[in-house]
Amino acid sequence: MNFLNKLFGSKAESQKVENTDFCMNYMNKFLILTFTCLLYIACSSVQDCKEGINLLPMYGKLTKCAAQIKSDNDFFASVDSKFSDRKTAAVSYIDMAWEYFYKNDLESSMKRFNQAWLLDSTNADVYWGFGNLLGRQNELEESIYFFEKSLKINPFNPRVYESQATSYGQLFSMDQDLNTLNKAIESLRKANTLDKDNPRILAQLTAAYSYFYQKDSANKYLNLTDKIDPQAVHPQVRELLEQKNKR
C-alpha cells in the first residue's frame, strides 16, 4: 500500500507540476497577447490623430481623433462665450484670416479660415479664402474648385470671379490652352458685370484679350481702362497692342 501510495502520490505531484507549468505558460501567453493588443490600440489611436490637418482646407475632410474633437469643443465653448452667435463669430475669424493672408502668414490664415468654416460652413468667403490660399501654393485646379463653391453660395462677389480668373490665367501660362484663357476671360467679364468701373478688372481683360489675333476687344478694354486709370494696364501689354495695331 505504501508503495502504491508513493507511486500514485508521485504521479499526482508530477501531474500537479505539469498543470502548474501549463497554467503559467498559458498566463504568460495571455499577458503577452493582451499587452500586444493594448500597444496596438494605443499606437492606432496615435496614428489616427493626424497632425497638421488644420493646414488643409476643411481639415482635409479627414476624420478627427478624440483629442481633436475635444479641441473643437473647447473652441466652440470659448467662441460661444464671446459672440452672440457662431455666424457672427465666423465673420470675425474670416477677417483675421485675411489679415494673416495679406501679411503672407499663410499657415495662420489657413487655421483661421478652417475655424471660420467650423463655425459657419455656409459662408461663401470661407471658400474664397481657401481658394486664394491654394492659389498661392500653386494648387491652381484645387483653388478653382473652392472658388466655384464660393460662387454657388454667393454669385455676386466680383472679387471671387477675379480670383478665379487669376487661377485660370496662371494655368494658361503653363498649358497655353485657349480654352483655359477663355475661362479666365469669362470669369473677368462676370466680375466686370458686377463691378463695371474697376480699372484692375478692365486691365486684366485688356491683357487677356491681347493674346488673341483679333485686337478689337483688347483695344476696347484698353480704352475703358485708360479713361479710369491709365496706369492700370501693364506697359508690356500696352506695347504688345501697339505692335498689333501697326499690322
JSON list of C-alpha atoms in Angstrom, two decimals:
[
{"chain": "A", "resi": 1, "resn": "MET", "atom": "CA", "xyz": [0.00, 0.00, 0.00]},
{"chain": "A", "resi": 2, "resn": "ASN", "atom": "CA", "xyz": [2.81, 2.35, 0.93]},
{"chain": "A", "resi": 3, "resn": "PHE", "atom": "CA", "xyz": [4.42, 1.56, -2.36]},
{"chain": "A", "resi": 4, "resn": "LEU", "atom": "CA", "xyz": [1.17, 2.28, -4.22]},
{"chain": "A", "resi": 5, "resn": "ASN", "atom": "CA", "xyz": [0.68, 5.49, -2.26]},
{"chain": "A", "resi": 6, "resn": "LYS", "atom": "CA", "xyz": [4.18, 6.57, -3.12]},
{"chain": "A", "resi": 7, "resn": "LEU", "atom": "CA", "xyz": [3.66, 5.57, -6.73]},
{"chain": "A", "resi": 8, "resn": "PHE", "atom": "CA", "xyz": [0.36, 7.34, -7.18]},
{"chain": "A", "resi": 9, "resn": "GLY", "atom": "CA", "xyz": [1.48, 10.16, -4.95]},
{"chain": "A", "resi": 10, "resn": "SER", "atom": "CA", "xyz": [4.49, 10.85, -7.17]},
{"chain": "A", "resi": 11, "resn": "LYS", "atom": "CA", "xyz": [2.30, 10.74, -10.27]},
{"chain": "A", "resi": 12, "resn": "ALA", "atom": "CA", "xyz": [-0.13, 13.15, -8.70]},
{"chain": "A", "resi": 13, "resn": "GLU", "atom": "CA", "xyz": [2.68, 15.51, -7.79]},
{"chain": "A", "resi": 14, "resn": "SER", "atom": "CA", "xyz": [4.08, 15.20, -11.30]},
{"chain": "A", "resi": 15, "resn": "GLN", "atom": "CA", "xyz": [0.67, 15.97, -12.77]},
{"chain": "A", "resi": 16, "resn": "LYS", "atom": "CA", "xyz": [0.34, 18.94, -10.44]},
{"chain": "A", "resi": 17, "resn": "VAL", "atom": "CA", "xyz": [3.70, 20.31, -11.65]},
{"chain": "A", "resi": 18, "resn": "GLU", "atom": "CA", "xyz": [2.70, 19.81, -15.29]},
{"chain": "A", "resi": 19, "resn": "ASN", "atom": "CA", "xyz": [-0.62, 21.56, -14.69]},
{"chain": "A", "resi": 20, "resn": "THR", "atom": "CA", "xyz": [1.17, 24.43, -12.97]},
{"chain": "A", "resi": 21, "resn": "ASP", "atom": "CA", "xyz": [3.63, 24.77, -15.89]},
{"chain": "A", "resi": 22, "resn": "PHE", "atom": "CA", "xyz": [0.76, 24.68, -18.37]},
{"chain": "A", "resi": 23, "resn": "CYS", "atom": "CA", "xyz": [-1.12, 27.38, -16.46]},
{"chain": "A", "resi": 24, "resn": "MET", "atom": "CA", "xyz": [1.97, 29.55, -16.21]},
{"chain": "A", "resi": 25, "resn": "ASN", "atom": "CA", "xyz": [2.70, 29.20, -19.92]},
{"chain": "A", "resi": 26, "resn": "TYR", "atom": "CA", "xyz": [-0.92, 29.97, -20.73]},
{"chain": "A", "resi": 27, "resn": "MET", "atom": "CA", "xyz": [-0.94, 33.04, -18.50]},
{"chain": "A", "resi": 28, "resn": "ASN", "atom": "CA", "xyz": [2.33, 34.29, -19.97]},
{"chain": "A", "resi": 29, "resn": "LYS", "atom": "CA", "xyz": [0.95, 33.95, -23.50]},
{"chain": "A", "resi": 30, "resn": "PHE", "atom": "CA", "xyz": [-2.28, 35.65, -22.44]},
{"chain": "A", "resi": 31, "resn": "LEU", "atom": "CA", "xyz": [-0.42, 38.55, -20.88]},
{"chain": "A", "resi": 32, "resn": "ILE", "atom": "CA", "xyz": [1.82, 38.95, -23.94]},
{"chain": "A", "resi": 33, "resn": "LEU", "atom": "CA", "xyz": [-1.22, 38.89, -26.22]},
{"chain": "A", "resi": 34, "resn": "THR", "atom": "CA", "xyz": [-3.08, 41.38, -24.03]},
{"chain": "A", "resi": 35, "resn": "PHE", "atom": "CA", "xyz": [-0.08, 43.73, -23.88]},
{"chain": "A", "resi": 36, "resn": "THR", "atom": "CA", "xyz": [0.37, 43.48, -27.65]},
{"chain": "A", "resi": 37, "resn": "CYS", "atom": "CA", "xyz": [-3.30, 44.33, -28.25]},
{"chain": "A", "resi": 38, "resn": "LEU", "atom": "CA", "xyz": [-3.15, 47.28, -25.87]},
{"chain": "A", "resi": 39, "resn": "LEU", "atom": "CA", "xyz": [0.03, 48.51, -27.51]},
{"chain": "A", "resi": 40, "resn": "TYR", "atom": "CA", "xyz": [-1.57, 48.19, -30.95]},
{"chain": "A", "resi": 41, "resn": "ILE", "atom": "CA", "xyz": [-4.66, 50.07, -29.84]},
{"chain": "A", "resi": 42, "resn": "ALA", "atom": "CA", "xyz": [-2.53, 52.81, -28.31]},
{"chain": "A", "resi": 43, "resn": "CYS", "atom": "CA", "xyz": [-0.45, 53.10, -31.47]},
{"chain": "A", "resi": 44, "resn": "SER", "atom": "CA", "xyz": [-3.58, 53.13, -33.61]},
{"chain": "A", "resi": 45, "resn": "SER", "atom": "CA", "xyz": [-5.01, 55.96, -31.54]},
{"chain": "A", "resi": 46, "resn": "VAL", "atom": "CA", "xyz": [-1.85, 58.00, -32.07]},
{"chain": "A", "resi": 47, "resn": "GLN", "atom": "CA", "xyz": [-1.75, 57.23, -35.77]},
{"chain": "A", "resi": 48, "resn": "ASP", "atom": "CA", "xyz": [-5.43, 58.15, -36.22]},
{"chain": "A", "resi": 49, "resn": "CYS", "atom": "CA", "xyz": [-4.75, 61.56, -34.66]},
{"chain": "A", "resi": 50, "resn": "LYS", "atom": "CA", "xyz": [-3.13, 63.03, -37.76]},
{"chain": "A", "resi": 51, "resn": "GLU", "atom": "CA", "xyz": [-1.10, 66.18, -37.30]},
{"chain": "A", "resi": 52, "resn": "GLY", "atom": "CA", "xyz": [-1.27, 69.27, -39.49]},
{"chain": "A", "resi": 53, "resn": "ILE", "atom": "CA", "xyz": [-4.82, 68.79, -40.73]},
{"chain": "A", "resi": 54, "resn": "ASN", "atom": "CA", "xyz": [-5.62, 72.38, -39.75]},
{"chain": "A", "resi": 55, "resn": "LEU", "atom": "CA", "xyz": [-3.31, 73.42, -42.59]},
{"chain": "A", "resi": 56, "resn": "LEU", "atom": "CA", "xyz": [-5.64, 71.74, -45.12]},
{"chain": "A", "resi": 57, "resn": "PRO", "atom": "CA", "xyz": [-8.90, 73.32, -46.32]},
{"chain": "A", "resi": 58, "resn": "MET", "atom": "CA", "xyz": [-11.82, 71.92, -44.30]},
{"chain": "A", "resi": 59, "resn": "TYR", "atom": "CA", "xyz": [-9.23, 69.91, -42.34]},
{"chain": "A", "resi": 60, "resn": "GLY", "atom": "CA", "xyz": [-8.72, 67.76, -45.42]},
{"chain": "A", "resi": 61, "resn": "LYS", "atom": "CA", "xyz": [-12.18, 66.23, -44.82]},
{"chain": "A", "resi": 62, "resn": "LEU", "atom": "CA", "xyz": [-10.38, 63.76, -42.52]},
{"chain": "A", "resi": 63, "resn": "THR", "atom": "CA", "xyz": [-11.95, 62.04, -39.53]},
{"chain": "A", "resi": 64, "resn": "LYS", "atom": "CA", "xyz": [-10.74, 63.70, -36.36]},
{"chain": "A", "resi": 65, "resn": "CYS", "atom": "CA", "xyz": [-9.42, 61.83, -33.34]},
{"chain": "A", "resi": 66, "resn": "ALA", "atom": "CA", "xyz": [-10.81, 62.24, -29.81]},
{"chain": "A", "resi": 67, "resn": "ALA", "atom": "CA", "xyz": [-8.21, 64.86, -28.87]},
{"chain": "A", "resi": 68, "resn": "GLN", "atom": "CA", "xyz": [-9.00, 66.95, -31.95]},
{"chain": "A", "resi": 69, "resn": "ILE", "atom": "CA", "xyz": [-12.74, 66.70, -31.31]},
{"chain": "A", "resi": 70, "resn": "LYS", "atom": "CA", "xyz": [-12.17, 67.85, -27.73]},
{"chain": "A", "resi": 71, "resn": "SER", "atom": "CA", "xyz": [-10.13, 70.77, -29.06]},
{"chain": "A", "resi": 72, "resn": "ASP", "atom": "CA", "xyz": [-13.01, 71.73, -31.35]},
{"chain": "A", "resi": 73, "resn": "ASN", "atom": "CA", "xyz": [-15.49, 71.56, -28.48]},
{"chain": "A", "resi": 74, "resn": "ASP", "atom": "CA", "xyz": [-13.25, 73.75, -26.33]},
{"chain": "A", "resi": 75, "resn": "PHE", "atom": "CA", "xyz": [-13.03, 76.20, -29.23]},
{"chain": "A", "resi": 76, "resn": "PHE", "atom": "CA", "xyz": [-16.84, 76.27, -29.58]},
{"chain": "A", "resi": 77, "resn": "ALA", "atom": "CA", "xyz": [-17.21, 76.88, -25.85]},
{"chain": "A", "resi": 78, "resn": "SER", "atom": "CA", "xyz": [-14.77, 79.79, -26.00]},
{"chain": "A", "resi": 79, "resn": "VAL", "atom": "CA", "xyz": [-16.47, 81.31, -29.05]},
{"chain": "A", "resi": 80, "resn": "ASP", "atom": "CA", "xyz": [-19.96, 80.91, -27.59]},
{"chain": "A", "resi": 81, "resn": "SER", "atom": "CA", "xyz": [-18.87, 82.84, -24.51]},
{"chain": "A", "resi": 82, "resn": "LYS", "atom": "CA", "xyz": [-17.62, 85.79, -26.60]},
{"chain": "A", "resi": 83, "resn": "PHE", "atom": "CA", "xyz": [-20.04, 86.10, -29.53]},
{"chain": "A", "resi": 84, "resn": "SER", "atom": "CA", "xyz": [-23.80, 86.35, -29.83]},
{"chain": "A", "resi": 85, "resn": "ASP", "atom": "CA", "xyz": [-23.87, 83.56, -32.43]},
{"chain": "A", "resi": 86, "resn": "ARG", "atom": "CA", "xyz": [-21.47, 81.44, -34.44]},
{"chain": "A", "resi": 87, "resn": "LYS", "atom": "CA", "xyz": [-22.21, 83.11, -37.81]},
{"chain": "A", "resi": 88, "resn": "THR", "atom": "CA", "xyz": [-21.06, 86.42, -36.36]},
{"chain": "A", "resi": 89, "resn": "ALA", "atom": "CA", "xyz": [-18.01, 84.71, -34.91]},
{"chain": "A", "resi": 90, "resn": "ALA", "atom": "CA", "xyz": [-17.22, 83.20, -38.31]},
{"chain": "A", "resi": 91, "resn": "VAL", "atom": "CA", "xyz": [-17.09, 86.67, -39.89]},
{"chain": "A", "resi": 92, "resn": "SER", "atom": "CA", "xyz": [-14.61, 87.76, -37.21]},
{"chain": "A", "resi": 93, "resn": "TYR", "atom": "CA", "xyz": [-12.38, 84.75, -37.87]},
{"chain": "A", "resi": 94, "resn": "ILE", "atom": "CA", "xyz": [-12.56, 85.38, -41.62]},
{"chain": "A", "resi": 95, "resn": "ASP", "atom": "CA", "xyz": [-11.35, 88.94, -41.03]},
{"chain": "A", "resi": 96, "resn": "MET", "atom": "CA", "xyz": [-8.44, 87.57, -39.00]},
{"chain": "A", "resi": 97, "resn": "ALA", "atom": "CA", "xyz": [-7.68, 85.07, -41.77]},
{"chain": "A", "resi": 98, "resn": "TRP", "atom": "CA", "xyz": [-7.46, 87.84, -44.38]},
{"chain": "A", "resi": 99, "resn": "GLU", "atom": "CA", "xyz": [-5.15, 89.86, -42.13]},
{"chain": "A", "resi": 100, "resn": "TYR", "atom": "CA", "xyz": [-2.77, 86.92, -41.93]},
{"chain": "A", "resi": 101, "resn": "PHE", "atom": "CA", "xyz": [-3.14, 86.31, -45.68]},
{"chain": "A", "resi": 102, "resn": "TYR", "atom": "CA", "xyz": [-2.03, 89.84, -46.59]},
{"chain": "A", "resi": 103, "resn": "LYS", "atom": "CA", "xyz": [0.85, 89.55, -44.13]},
{"chain": "A", "resi": 104, "resn": "ASN", "atom": "CA", "xyz": [1.86, 86.42, -46.08]},
{"chain": "A", "resi": 105, "resn": "ASP", "atom": "CA", "xyz": [1.40, 84.26, -42.97]},
{"chain": "A", "resi": 106, "resn": "LEU", "atom": "CA", "xyz": [-0.41, 81.56, -44.93]},
{"chain": "A", "resi": 107, "resn": "GLU", "atom": "CA", "xyz": [-0.38, 78.92, -42.20]},
{"chain": "A", "resi": 108, "resn": "SER", "atom": "CA", "xyz": [-2.10, 81.16, -39.67]},
{"chain": "A", "resi": 109, "resn": "SER", "atom": "CA", "xyz": [-4.50, 82.28, -42.38]},
{"chain": "A", "resi": 110, "resn": "MET", "atom": "CA", "xyz": [-5.49, 78.69, -43.18]},
{"chain": "A", "resi": 111, "resn": "LYS", "atom": "CA", "xyz": [-6.02, 77.93, -39.49]},
{"chain": "A", "resi": 112, "resn": "ARG", "atom": "CA", "xyz": [-8.37, 80.91, -39.10]},
{"chain": "A", "resi": 113, "resn": "PHE", "atom": "CA", "xyz": [-10.30, 80.06, -42.28]},
{"chain": "A", "resi": 114, "resn": "ASN", "atom": "CA", "xyz": [-10.70, 76.50, -41.01]},
{"chain": "A", "resi": 115, "resn": "GLN", "atom": "CA", "xyz": [-12.04, 77.76, -37.70]},
{"chain": "A", "resi": 116, "resn": "ALA", "atom": "CA", "xyz": [-14.44, 80.04, -39.58]},
{"chain": "A", "resi": 117, "resn": "TRP", "atom": "CA", "xyz": [-15.57, 77.01, -41.59]},
{"chain": "A", "resi": 118, "resn": "LEU", "atom": "CA", "xyz": [-16.21, 75.11, -38.35]},
{"chain": "A", "resi": 119, "resn": "LEU", "atom": "CA", "xyz": [-18.38, 77.99, -37.17]},
{"chain": "A", "resi": 120, "resn": "ASP", "atom": "CA", "xyz": [-20.30, 78.55, -40.40]},
{"chain": "A", "resi": 121, "resn": "SER", "atom": "CA", "xyz": [-19.79, 76.27, -43.39]},
{"chain": "A", "resi": 122, "resn": "THR", "atom": "CA", "xyz": [-22.36, 78.28, -45.38]},
{"chain": "A", "resi": 123, "resn": "ASN", "atom": "CA", "xyz": [-20.22, 81.42, -45.50]},
{"chain": "A", "resi": 124, "resn": "ALA", "atom": "CA", "xyz": [-19.05, 81.92, -49.09]},
{"chain": "A", "resi": 125, "resn": "ASP", "atom": "CA", "xyz": [-15.98, 83.91, -48.08]},
{"chain": "A", "resi": 126, "resn": "VAL", "atom": "CA", "xyz": [-14.50, 80.88, -46.33]},
{"chain": "A", "resi": 127, "resn": "TYR", "atom": "CA", "xyz": [-14.25, 79.02, -49.65]},
{"chain": "A", "resi": 128, "resn": "TRP", "atom": "CA", "xyz": [-12.94, 82.14, -51.37]},
{"chain": "A", "resi": 129, "resn": "GLY", "atom": "CA", "xyz": [-10.20, 82.21, -48.75]},
{"chain": "A", "resi": 130, "resn": "PHE", "atom": "CA", "xyz": [-9.39, 78.53, -49.25]},
{"chain": "A", "resi": 131, "resn": "GLY", "atom": "CA", "xyz": [-9.16, 79.14, -53.00]},
{"chain": "A", "resi": 132, "resn": "ASN", "atom": "CA", "xyz": [-6.77, 82.07, -52.60]},
{"chain": "A", "resi": 133, "resn": "LEU", "atom": "CA", "xyz": [-4.54, 80.14, -50.22]},
{"chain": "A", "resi": 134, "resn": "LEU", "atom": "CA", "xyz": [-4.36, 77.18, -52.61]},
{"chain": "A", "resi": 135, "resn": "GLY", "atom": "CA", "xyz": [-3.65, 79.57, -55.49]},
{"chain": "A", "resi": 136, "resn": "ARG", "atom": "CA", "xyz": [-0.70, 80.97, -53.52]},
{"chain": "A", "resi": 137, "resn": "GLN", "atom": "CA", "xyz": [0.55, 77.39, -53.15]},
{"chain": "A", "resi": 138, "resn": "ASN", "atom": "CA", "xyz": [0.22, 76.89, -56.92]},
{"chain": "A", "resi": 139, "resn": "GLU", "atom": "CA", "xyz": [-2.57, 74.34, -56.39]},
{"chain": "A", "resi": 140, "resn": "LEU", "atom": "CA", "xyz": [-4.48, 76.03, -59.21]},
{"chain": "A", "resi": 141, "resn": "GLU", "atom": "CA", "xyz": [-7.11, 73.44, -60.13]},
{"chain": "A", "resi": 142, "resn": "GLU", "atom": "CA", "xyz": [-7.95, 72.90, -56.46]},
{"chain": "A", "resi": 143, "resn": "SER", "atom": "CA", "xyz": [-8.23, 76.67, -55.98]},
{"chain": "A", "resi": 144, "resn": "ILE", "atom": "CA", "xyz": [-10.77, 76.88, -58.81]},
{"chain": "A", "resi": 145, "resn": "TYR", "atom": "CA", "xyz": [-12.84, 74.18, -57.12]},
{"chain": "A", "resi": 146, "resn": "PHE", "atom": "CA", "xyz": [-13.15, 76.34, -53.99]},
{"chain": "A", "resi": 147, "resn": "PHE", "atom": "CA", "xyz": [-13.91, 79.50, -55.99]},
{"chain": "A", "resi": 148, "resn": "GLU", "atom": "CA", "xyz": [-16.79, 77.63, -57.61]},
{"chain": "A", "resi": 149, "resn": "LYS", "atom": "CA", "xyz": [-18.04, 76.53, -54.18]},
{"chain": "A", "resi": 150, "resn": "SER", "atom": "CA", "xyz": [-17.95, 80.14, -53.03]},
{"chain": "A", "resi": 151, "resn": "LEU", "atom": "CA", "xyz": [-19.83, 81.37, -56.11]},
{"chain": "A", "resi": 152, "resn": "LYS", "atom": "CA", "xyz": [-22.55, 78.75, -55.69]},
{"chain": "A", "resi": 153, "resn": "ILE", "atom": "CA", "xyz": [-23.32, 80.28, -52.30]},
{"chain": "A", "resi": 154, "resn": "ASN", "atom": "CA", "xyz": [-22.84, 83.91, -53.36]},
{"chain": "A", "resi": 155, "resn": "PRO", "atom": "CA", "xyz": [-22.64, 84.56, -57.12]},
{"chain": "A", "resi": 156, "resn": "PHE", "atom": "CA", "xyz": [-22.50, 88.34, -56.64]},
{"chain": "A", "resi": 157, "resn": "ASN", "atom": "CA", "xyz": [-18.94, 88.86, -55.39]},
{"chain": "A", "resi": 158, "resn": "PRO", "atom": "CA", "xyz": [-16.83, 90.22, -58.29]},
{"chain": "A", "resi": 159, "resn": "ARG", "atom": "CA", "xyz": [-13.59, 89.61, -56.42]},
{"chain": "A", "resi": 160, "resn": "VAL", "atom": "CA", "xyz": [-14.16, 85.85, -56.35]},
{"chain": "A", "resi": 161, "resn": "TYR", "atom": "CA", "xyz": [-14.58, 85.87, -60.15]},
{"chain": "A", "resi": 162, "resn": "GLU", "atom": "CA", "xyz": [-11.39, 87.91, -60.33]},
{"chain": "A", "resi": 163, "resn": "SER", "atom": "CA", "xyz": [-9.53, 85.39, -58.16]},
{"chain": "A", "resi": 164, "resn": "GLN", "atom": "CA", "xyz": [-10.89, 82.56, -60.31]},
{"chain": "A", "resi": 165, "resn": "ALA", "atom": "CA", "xyz": [-9.67, 84.35, -63.43]},
{"chain": "A", "resi": 166, "resn": "THR", "atom": "CA", "xyz": [-6.21, 84.66, -61.88]},
{"chain": "A", "resi": 167, "resn": "SER", "atom": "CA", "xyz": [-6.01, 80.89, -61.36]},
{"chain": "A", "resi": 168, "resn": "TYR", "atom": "CA", "xyz": [-7.20, 80.24, -64.91]},
{"chain": "A", "resi": 169, "resn": "GLY", "atom": "CA", "xyz": [-4.66, 82.77, -66.19]},
{"chain": "A", "resi": 170, "resn": "GLN", "atom": "CA", "xyz": [-1.83, 81.03, -64.35]},
{"chain": "A", "resi": 171, "resn": "LEU", "atom": "CA", "xyz": [-2.98, 77.68, -65.72]},
{"chain": "A", "resi": 172, "resn": "PHE", "atom": "CA", "xyz": [-2.99, 79.16, -69.22]},
{"chain": "A", "resi": 173, "resn": "SER", "atom": "CA", "xyz": [0.59, 80.36, -68.77]},
{"chain": "A", "resi": 174, "resn": "MET", "atom": "CA", "xyz": [1.51, 76.70, -68.27]},
{"chain": "A", "resi": 175, "resn": "ASP", "atom": "CA", "xyz": [-0.73, 74.81, -70.70]},
{"chain": "A", "resi": 176, "resn": "GLN", "atom": "CA", "xyz": [-1.19, 77.54, -73.38]},
{"chain": "A", "resi": 177, "resn": "ASP", "atom": "CA", "xyz": [-4.68, 76.15, -73.99]},
{"chain": "A", "resi": 178, "resn": "LEU", "atom": "CA", "xyz": [-7.00, 78.85, -75.35]},
{"chain": "A", "resi": 179, "resn": "ASN", "atom": "CA", "xyz": [-9.94, 77.12, -73.67]},
{"chain": "A", "resi": 180, "resn": "THR", "atom": "CA", "xyz": [-8.28, 77.89, -70.33]},
{"chain": "A", "resi": 181, "resn": "LEU", "atom": "CA", "xyz": [-7.76, 81.51, -71.38]},
{"chain": "A", "resi": 182, "resn": "ASN", "atom": "CA", "xyz": [-11.41, 81.76, -72.43]},
{"chain": "A", "resi": 183, "resn": "LYS", "atom": "CA", "xyz": [-12.44, 80.60, -68.96]},
{"chain": "A", "resi": 184, "resn": "ALA", "atom": "CA", "xyz": [-10.28, 83.34, -67.47]},
{"chain": "A", "resi": 185, "resn": "ILE", "atom": "CA", "xyz": [-11.95, 85.89, -69.74]},
{"chain": "A", "resi": 186, "resn": "GLU", "atom": "CA", "xyz": [-15.41, 84.56, -68.85]},
{"chain": "A", "resi": 187, "resn": "SER", "atom": "CA", "xyz": [-14.64, 85.00, -65.15]},
{"chain": "A", "resi": 188, "resn": "LEU", "atom": "CA", "xyz": [-13.31, 88.52, -65.73]},
{"chain": "A", "resi": 189, "resn": "ARG", "atom": "CA", "xyz": [-16.37, 89.51, -67.74]},
{"chain": "A", "resi": 190, "resn": "LYS", "atom": "CA", "xyz": [-18.62, 88.32, -64.92]},
{"chain": "A", "resi": 191, "resn": "ALA", "atom": "CA", "xyz": [-16.51, 90.35, -62.49]},
{"chain": "A", "resi": 192, "resn": "ASN", "atom": "CA", "xyz": [-16.80, 93.36, -64.80]},
{"chain": "A", "resi": 193, "resn": "THR", "atom": "CA", "xyz": [-20.58, 92.98, -64.96]},
{"chain": "A", "resi": 194, "resn": "LEU", "atom": "CA", "xyz": [-20.73, 93.24, -61.18]},
{"chain": "A", "resi": 195, "resn": "ASP", "atom": "CA", "xyz": [-18.06, 95.96, -60.90]},
{"chain": "A", "resi": 196, "resn": "LYS", "atom": "CA", "xyz": [-18.05, 97.93, -64.16]},
{"chain": "A", "resi": 197, "resn": "ASP", "atom": "CA", "xyz": [-15.66, 100.73, -63.34]},
{"chain": "A", "resi": 198, "resn": "ASN", "atom": "CA", "xyz": [-12.92, 98.72, -61.67]},
{"chain": "A", "resi": 199, "resn": "PRO", "atom": "CA", "xyz": [-9.71, 99.52, -63.59]},
{"chain": "A", "resi": 200, "resn": "ARG", "atom": "CA", "xyz": [-7.97, 96.42, -62.26]},
{"chain": "A", "resi": 201, "resn": "ILE", "atom": "CA", "xyz": [-10.57, 94.13, -63.84]},
{"chain": "A", "resi": 202, "resn": "LEU", "atom": "CA", "xyz": [-10.57, 96.12, -67.09]},
{"chain": "A", "resi": 203, "resn": "ALA", "atom": "CA", "xyz": [-6.78, 95.98, -67.23]},
{"chain": "A", "resi": 204, "resn": "GLN", "atom": "CA", "xyz": [-6.85, 92.21, -66.81]},
{"chain": "A", "resi": 205, "resn": "LEU", "atom": "CA", "xyz": [-9.40, 91.91, -69.61]},
{"chain": "A", "resi": 206, "resn": "THR", "atom": "CA", "xyz": [-7.12, 94.02, -71.80]},
{"chain": "A", "resi": 207, "resn": "ALA", "atom": "CA", "xyz": [-4.20, 91.72, -71.05]},
{"chain": "A", "resi": 208, "resn": "ALA", "atom": "CA", "xyz": [-6.26, 88.56, -71.61]},
{"chain": "A", "resi": 209, "resn": "TYR", "atom": "CA", "xyz": [-7.63, 89.72, -74.99]},
{"chain": "A", "resi": 210, "resn": "SER", "atom": "CA", "xyz": [-4.15, 90.78, -76.11]},
{"chain": "A", "resi": 211, "resn": "TYR", "atom": "CA", "xyz": [-3.33, 87.09, -76.63]},
{"chain": "A", "resi": 212, "resn": "PHE", "atom": "CA", "xyz": [-5.86, 86.86, -79.46]},
{"chain": "A", "resi": 213, "resn": "TYR", "atom": "CA", "xyz": [-5.20, 87.96, -83.01]},
{"chain": "A", "resi": 214, "resn": "GLN", "atom": "CA", "xyz": [-8.41, 89.97, -83.12]},
{"chain": "A", "resi": 215, "resn": "LYS", "atom": "CA", "xyz": [-7.31, 93.19, -81.41]},
{"chain": "A", "resi": 216, "resn": "ASP", "atom": "CA", "xyz": [-10.67, 94.97, -81.24]},
{"chain": "A", "resi": 217, "resn": "SER", "atom": "CA", "xyz": [-11.68, 93.54, -77.85]},
{"chain": "A", "resi": 218, "resn": "ALA", "atom": "CA", "xyz": [-8.29, 94.30, -76.33]},
{"chain": "A", "resi": 219, "resn": "ASN", "atom": "CA", "xyz": [-8.43, 97.89, -77.61]},
{"chain": "A", "resi": 220, "resn": "LYS", "atom": "CA", "xyz": [-11.96, 98.26, -76.28]},
{"chain": "A", "resi": 221, "resn": "TYR", "atom": "CA", "xyz": [-10.91, 97.34, -72.75]},
{"chain": "A", "resi": 222, "resn": "LEU", "atom": "CA", "xyz": [-7.69, 99.35, -73.05]},
{"chain": "A", "resi": 223, "resn": "ASN", "atom": "CA", "xyz": [-9.69, 102.49, -73.82]},
{"chain": "A", "resi": 224, "resn": "LEU", "atom": "CA", "xyz": [-12.12, 101.77, -70.99]},
{"chain": "A", "resi": 225, "resn": "THR", "atom": "CA", "xyz": [-9.25, 101.27, -68.56]},
{"chain": "A", "resi": 226, "resn": "ASP", "atom": "CA", "xyz": [-7.41, 104.41, -69.65]},
{"chain": "A", "resi": 227, "resn": "LYS", "atom": "CA", "xyz": [-10.50, 106.54, -69.00]},
{"chain": "A", "resi": 228, "resn": "ILE", "atom": "CA", "xyz": [-10.45, 105.42, -65.35]},
{"chain": "A", "resi": 229, "resn": "ASP", "atom": "CA", "xyz": [-6.79, 104.72, -64.60]},
{"chain": "A", "resi": 230, "resn": "PRO", "atom": "CA", "xyz": [-4.12, 104.98, -67.35]},
{"chain": "A", "resi": 231, "resn": "GLN", "atom": "CA", "xyz": [-1.58, 103.32, -65.05]},
{"chain": "A", "resi": 232, "resn": "ALA", "atom": "CA", "xyz": [-3.62, 100.13, -64.62]},
{"chain": "A", "resi": 233, "resn": "VAL", "atom": "CA", "xyz": [-2.55, 98.42, -67.87]},
{"chain": "A", "resi": 234, "resn": "HIS", "atom": "CA", "xyz": [0.90, 96.85, -67.74]},
{"chain": "A", "resi": 235, "resn": "PRO", "atom": "CA", "xyz": [3.39, 98.59, -70.08]},
{"chain": "A", "resi": 236, "resn": "GLN", "atom": "CA", "xyz": [4.24, 95.31, -71.82]},
{"chain": "A", "resi": 237, "resn": "VAL", "atom": "CA", "xyz": [0.57, 94.71, -72.62]},
{"chain": "A", "resi": 238, "resn": "ARG", "atom": "CA", "xyz": [0.28, 98.24, -73.99]},
{"chain": "A", "resi": 239, "resn": "GLU", "atom": "CA", "xyz": [3.39, 97.74, -76.11]},
{"chain": "A", "resi": 240, "resn": "LEU", "atom": "CA", "xyz": [2.08, 94.42, -77.45]},
{"chain": "A", "resi": 241, "resn": "LEU", "atom": "CA", "xyz": [-1.20, 96.05, -78.52]},
{"chain": "A", "resi": 242, "resn": "GLU", "atom": "CA", "xyz": [0.63, 98.92, -80.19]},
{"chain": "A", "resi": 243, "resn": "GLN", "atom": "CA", "xyz": [2.62, 96.41, -82.25]},
{"chain": "A", "resi": 244, "resn": "LYS", "atom": "CA", "xyz": [-0.57, 94.56, -83.22]},
{"chain": "A", "resi": 245, "resn": "ASN", "atom": "CA", "xyz": [-2.30, 97.77, -84.20]},
{"chain": "A", "resi": 246, "resn": "LYS", "atom": "CA", "xyz": [0.51, 98.58, -86.66]},
{"chain": "A", "resi": 247, "resn": "ARG", "atom": "CA", "xyz": [-0.09, 95.34, -88.58]}
]
